[in-house]
Coordinates of C-alpha atoms and ligand atoms in Angstrom, one line a residue:
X1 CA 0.0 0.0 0.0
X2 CA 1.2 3.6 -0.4
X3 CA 0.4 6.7 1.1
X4 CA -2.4 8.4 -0.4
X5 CA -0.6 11.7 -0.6
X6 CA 2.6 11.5 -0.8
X7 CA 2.9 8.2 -2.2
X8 CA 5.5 6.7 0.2
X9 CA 5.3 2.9 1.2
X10 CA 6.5 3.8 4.5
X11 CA 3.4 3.2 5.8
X12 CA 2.5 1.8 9.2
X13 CA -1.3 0.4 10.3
X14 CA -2.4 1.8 13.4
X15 CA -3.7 -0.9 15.9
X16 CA -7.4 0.4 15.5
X17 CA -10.5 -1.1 14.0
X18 CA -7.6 -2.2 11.0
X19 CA -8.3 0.6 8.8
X20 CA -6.3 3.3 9.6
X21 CA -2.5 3.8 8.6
X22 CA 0.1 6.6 8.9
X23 CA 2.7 7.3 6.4
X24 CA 6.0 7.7 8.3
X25 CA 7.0 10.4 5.2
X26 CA 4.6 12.9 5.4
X27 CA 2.6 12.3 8.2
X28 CA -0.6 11.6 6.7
X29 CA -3.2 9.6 8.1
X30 CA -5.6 7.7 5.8
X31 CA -8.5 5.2 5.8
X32 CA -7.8 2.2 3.7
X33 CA -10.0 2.3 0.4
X34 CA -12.2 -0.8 1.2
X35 CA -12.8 1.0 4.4
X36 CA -14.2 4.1 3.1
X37 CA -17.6 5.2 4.0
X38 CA -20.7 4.5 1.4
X39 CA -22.0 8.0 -0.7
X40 CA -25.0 7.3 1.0
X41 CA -23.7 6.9 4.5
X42 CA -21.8 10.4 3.8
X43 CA -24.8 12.3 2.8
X44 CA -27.0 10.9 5.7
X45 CA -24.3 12.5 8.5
X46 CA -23.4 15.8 6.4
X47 CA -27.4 16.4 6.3
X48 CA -27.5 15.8 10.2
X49 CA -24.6 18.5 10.8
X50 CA -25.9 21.8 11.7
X51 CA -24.0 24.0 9.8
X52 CA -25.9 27.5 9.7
X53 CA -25.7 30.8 10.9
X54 CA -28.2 30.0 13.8
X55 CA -25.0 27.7 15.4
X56 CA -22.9 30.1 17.3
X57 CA -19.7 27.8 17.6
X58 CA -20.0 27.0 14.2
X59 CA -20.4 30.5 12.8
X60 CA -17.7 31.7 15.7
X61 CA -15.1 28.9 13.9
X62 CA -15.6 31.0 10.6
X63 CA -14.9 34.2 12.2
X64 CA -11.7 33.3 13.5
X65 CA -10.4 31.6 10.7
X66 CA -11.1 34.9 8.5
X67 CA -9.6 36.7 11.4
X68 CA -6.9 35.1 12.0
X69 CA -5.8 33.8 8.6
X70 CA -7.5 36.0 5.6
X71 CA -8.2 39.5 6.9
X72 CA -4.4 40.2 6.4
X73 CA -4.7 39.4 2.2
X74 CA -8.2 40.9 1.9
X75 CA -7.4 43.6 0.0
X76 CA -5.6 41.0 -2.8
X77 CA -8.5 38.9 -3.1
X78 CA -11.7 39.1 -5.7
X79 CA -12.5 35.6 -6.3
X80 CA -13.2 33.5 -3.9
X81 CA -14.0 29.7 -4.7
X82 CA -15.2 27.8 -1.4
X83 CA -14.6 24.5 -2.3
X84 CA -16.9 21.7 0.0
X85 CA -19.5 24.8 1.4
X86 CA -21.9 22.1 2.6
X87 CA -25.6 22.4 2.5
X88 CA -25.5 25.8 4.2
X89 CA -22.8 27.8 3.7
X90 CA -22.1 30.5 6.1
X91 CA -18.2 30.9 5.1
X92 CA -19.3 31.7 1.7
X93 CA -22.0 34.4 3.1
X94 CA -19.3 36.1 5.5
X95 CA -16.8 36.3 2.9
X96 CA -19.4 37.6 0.2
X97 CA -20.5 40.3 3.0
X98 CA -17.3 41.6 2.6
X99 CA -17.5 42.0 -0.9
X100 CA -16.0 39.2 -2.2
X101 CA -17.3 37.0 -5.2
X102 CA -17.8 33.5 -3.7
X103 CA -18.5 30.6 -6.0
X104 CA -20.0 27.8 -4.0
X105 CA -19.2 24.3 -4.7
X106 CA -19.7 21.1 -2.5
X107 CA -19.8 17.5 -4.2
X108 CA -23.0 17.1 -2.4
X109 CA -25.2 20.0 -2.5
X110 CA -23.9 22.1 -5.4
X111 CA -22.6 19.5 -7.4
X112 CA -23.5 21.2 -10.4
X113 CA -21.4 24.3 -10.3
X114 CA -18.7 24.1 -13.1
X115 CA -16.2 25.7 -10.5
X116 CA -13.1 25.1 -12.7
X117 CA -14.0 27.3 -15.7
X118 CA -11.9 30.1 -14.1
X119 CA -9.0 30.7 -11.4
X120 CA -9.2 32.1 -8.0
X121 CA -7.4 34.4 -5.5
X122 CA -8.8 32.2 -2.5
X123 CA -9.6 29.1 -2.0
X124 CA -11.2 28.0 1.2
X125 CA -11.9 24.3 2.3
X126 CA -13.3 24.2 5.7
X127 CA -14.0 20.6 7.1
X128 CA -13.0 19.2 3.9
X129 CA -9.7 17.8 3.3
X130 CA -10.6 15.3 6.3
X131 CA -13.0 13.9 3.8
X132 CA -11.0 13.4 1.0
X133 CA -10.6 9.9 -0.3
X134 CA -7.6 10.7 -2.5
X135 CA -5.5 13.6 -0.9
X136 CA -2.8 13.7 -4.0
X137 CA -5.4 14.3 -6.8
X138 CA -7.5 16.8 -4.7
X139 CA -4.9 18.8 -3.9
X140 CA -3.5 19.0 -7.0
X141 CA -6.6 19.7 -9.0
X142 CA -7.1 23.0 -6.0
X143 CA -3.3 24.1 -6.5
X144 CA -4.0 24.2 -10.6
X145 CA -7.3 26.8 -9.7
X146 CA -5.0 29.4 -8.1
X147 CA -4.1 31.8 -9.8
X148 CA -0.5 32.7 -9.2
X149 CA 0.8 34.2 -6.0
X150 CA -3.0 33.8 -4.6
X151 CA -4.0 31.8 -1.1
X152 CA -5.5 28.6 0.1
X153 CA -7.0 28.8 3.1
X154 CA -7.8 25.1 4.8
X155 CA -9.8 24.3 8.5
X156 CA -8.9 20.9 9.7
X157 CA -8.2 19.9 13.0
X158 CA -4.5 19.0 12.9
X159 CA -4.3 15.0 14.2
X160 CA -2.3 14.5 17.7
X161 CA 0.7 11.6 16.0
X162 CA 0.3 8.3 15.4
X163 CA -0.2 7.1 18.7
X164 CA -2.9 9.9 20.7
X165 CA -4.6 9.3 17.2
X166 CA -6.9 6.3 18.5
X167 CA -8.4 8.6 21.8
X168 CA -9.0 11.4 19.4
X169 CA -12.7 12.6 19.3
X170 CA -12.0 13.7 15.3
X171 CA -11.9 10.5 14.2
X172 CA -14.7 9.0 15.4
X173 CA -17.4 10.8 12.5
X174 CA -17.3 8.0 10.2
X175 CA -17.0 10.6 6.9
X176 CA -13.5 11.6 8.4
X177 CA -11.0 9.3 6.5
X178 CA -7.7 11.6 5.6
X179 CA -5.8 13.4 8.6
X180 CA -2.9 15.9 8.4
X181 CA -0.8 17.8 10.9
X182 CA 1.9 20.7 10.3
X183 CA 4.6 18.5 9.0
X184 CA 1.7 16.9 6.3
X185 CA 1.5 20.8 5.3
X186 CA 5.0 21.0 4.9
X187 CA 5.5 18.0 2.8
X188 CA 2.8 20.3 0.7
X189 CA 5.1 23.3 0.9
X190 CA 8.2 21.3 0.0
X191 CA 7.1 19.4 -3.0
X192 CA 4.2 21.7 -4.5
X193 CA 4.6 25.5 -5.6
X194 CA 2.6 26.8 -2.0
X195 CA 4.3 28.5 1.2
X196 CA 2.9 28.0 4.3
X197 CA 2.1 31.5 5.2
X198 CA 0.4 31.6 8.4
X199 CA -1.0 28.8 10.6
X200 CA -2.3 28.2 14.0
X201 CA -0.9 24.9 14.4
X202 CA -4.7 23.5 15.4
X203 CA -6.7 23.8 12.7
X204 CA -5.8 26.2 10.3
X205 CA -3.8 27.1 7.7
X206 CA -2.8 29.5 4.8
X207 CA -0.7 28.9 1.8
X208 CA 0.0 30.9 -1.1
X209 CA 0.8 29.9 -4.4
X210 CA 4.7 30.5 -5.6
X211 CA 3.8 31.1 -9.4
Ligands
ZN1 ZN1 2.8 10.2 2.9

């Protein structure tokens, strides 16, 4: 087996529920394919999350991840794509409430949205890349949408290492299946054209495109 993003064979199971392993290059921690969730199964818990403006923690999340990781680059950005907005996206209202374009797309609940007809100055993906099922070709396909020296902005919750992995709470919703922590981001920085800009070293983080 090899990793799912970086590609490595250095890959180690973790002694839980046998479908979890951690790739001892870049840090990544993925579900094995025949583990995966059903599309049925991931539409049933993303329609029982309560992502609107009425959830204070949620909507307080969003806040501080503009705060803390955008505001600084407002003034560079127009075009916004928010790439996995869910059934109710709040990001994409806050952001457009500061006069930014937003286009909307989520596999899900806007599958229909040709997002990749043009190129962006932001990217966000909040509570996203801990669903992918292939990191590599995700990534890739959201690094050729930026337009150069632009930002990707990502909220996941950063995974504790290999071993606090099987206490920790993120894990257990069943639609979470690719995990990442600083040094994941840096194998991004290293090997792709992005530079970690800013990052909280929790749950968020902001790259910007080299070229
Ligand atoms: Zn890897």
């Amino acid at each position: 087996m090899e990793c799912k993003l970086c590609g490595s064979e250095k890959i180690q199971q973790i002694s839980i529920e046998d479908k979890y392993y951690y790739c001892k290059n870049c840090e990544l921690i993925f579900i094995a394919s025949g583990s995966l969730p059903s599309y049925k199964k991931e539409l049933e818990v993303y329609k029982g999350h309560d992502n609107t403006h009425e959830n204070e923690g949620y909507v307080r999340r969003f806040k501080d991840f503009i705060n803390t990781l955008i505001v600084g680059h407002i003034d560079e950005i127009e075009e916004v794509l928010e790439y996995g907005c869910g059934p109710g996206p709040v990001l994409a209202d806050m952001l457009e409430e500061r006069g930014l374009n937003v286009v909307k797309y989520d596999p899900f609940f806007y599958p229909e949205v040709n997002y990749k007809k043009k190129k962006y100055d932001l990217i966000t993906s909040t509570e996203v890349f801990e669903h992918f099922w292939e990191p590599k070709q995700e990534v890739e396909k959201l690094i050729k949408l930026i337009k150069p020296k632009s930002y990707l902005a990502v909220m996941t919750s950063f995974h504790p290492g290999a071993e606090e992995f099987k206490e920790w709470w993120y894990r257990r919703d069943s639609t979470h299946v690719a995990f990442y922590n600083l040094n994941t981001f840096k194998y991004l920085e290293s090997n792709y054209p992005l530079k970690i800009v800013n990052t909280n070293n929790t749950n968020g983080i902001i790259f910007q495109k080299n070229n």
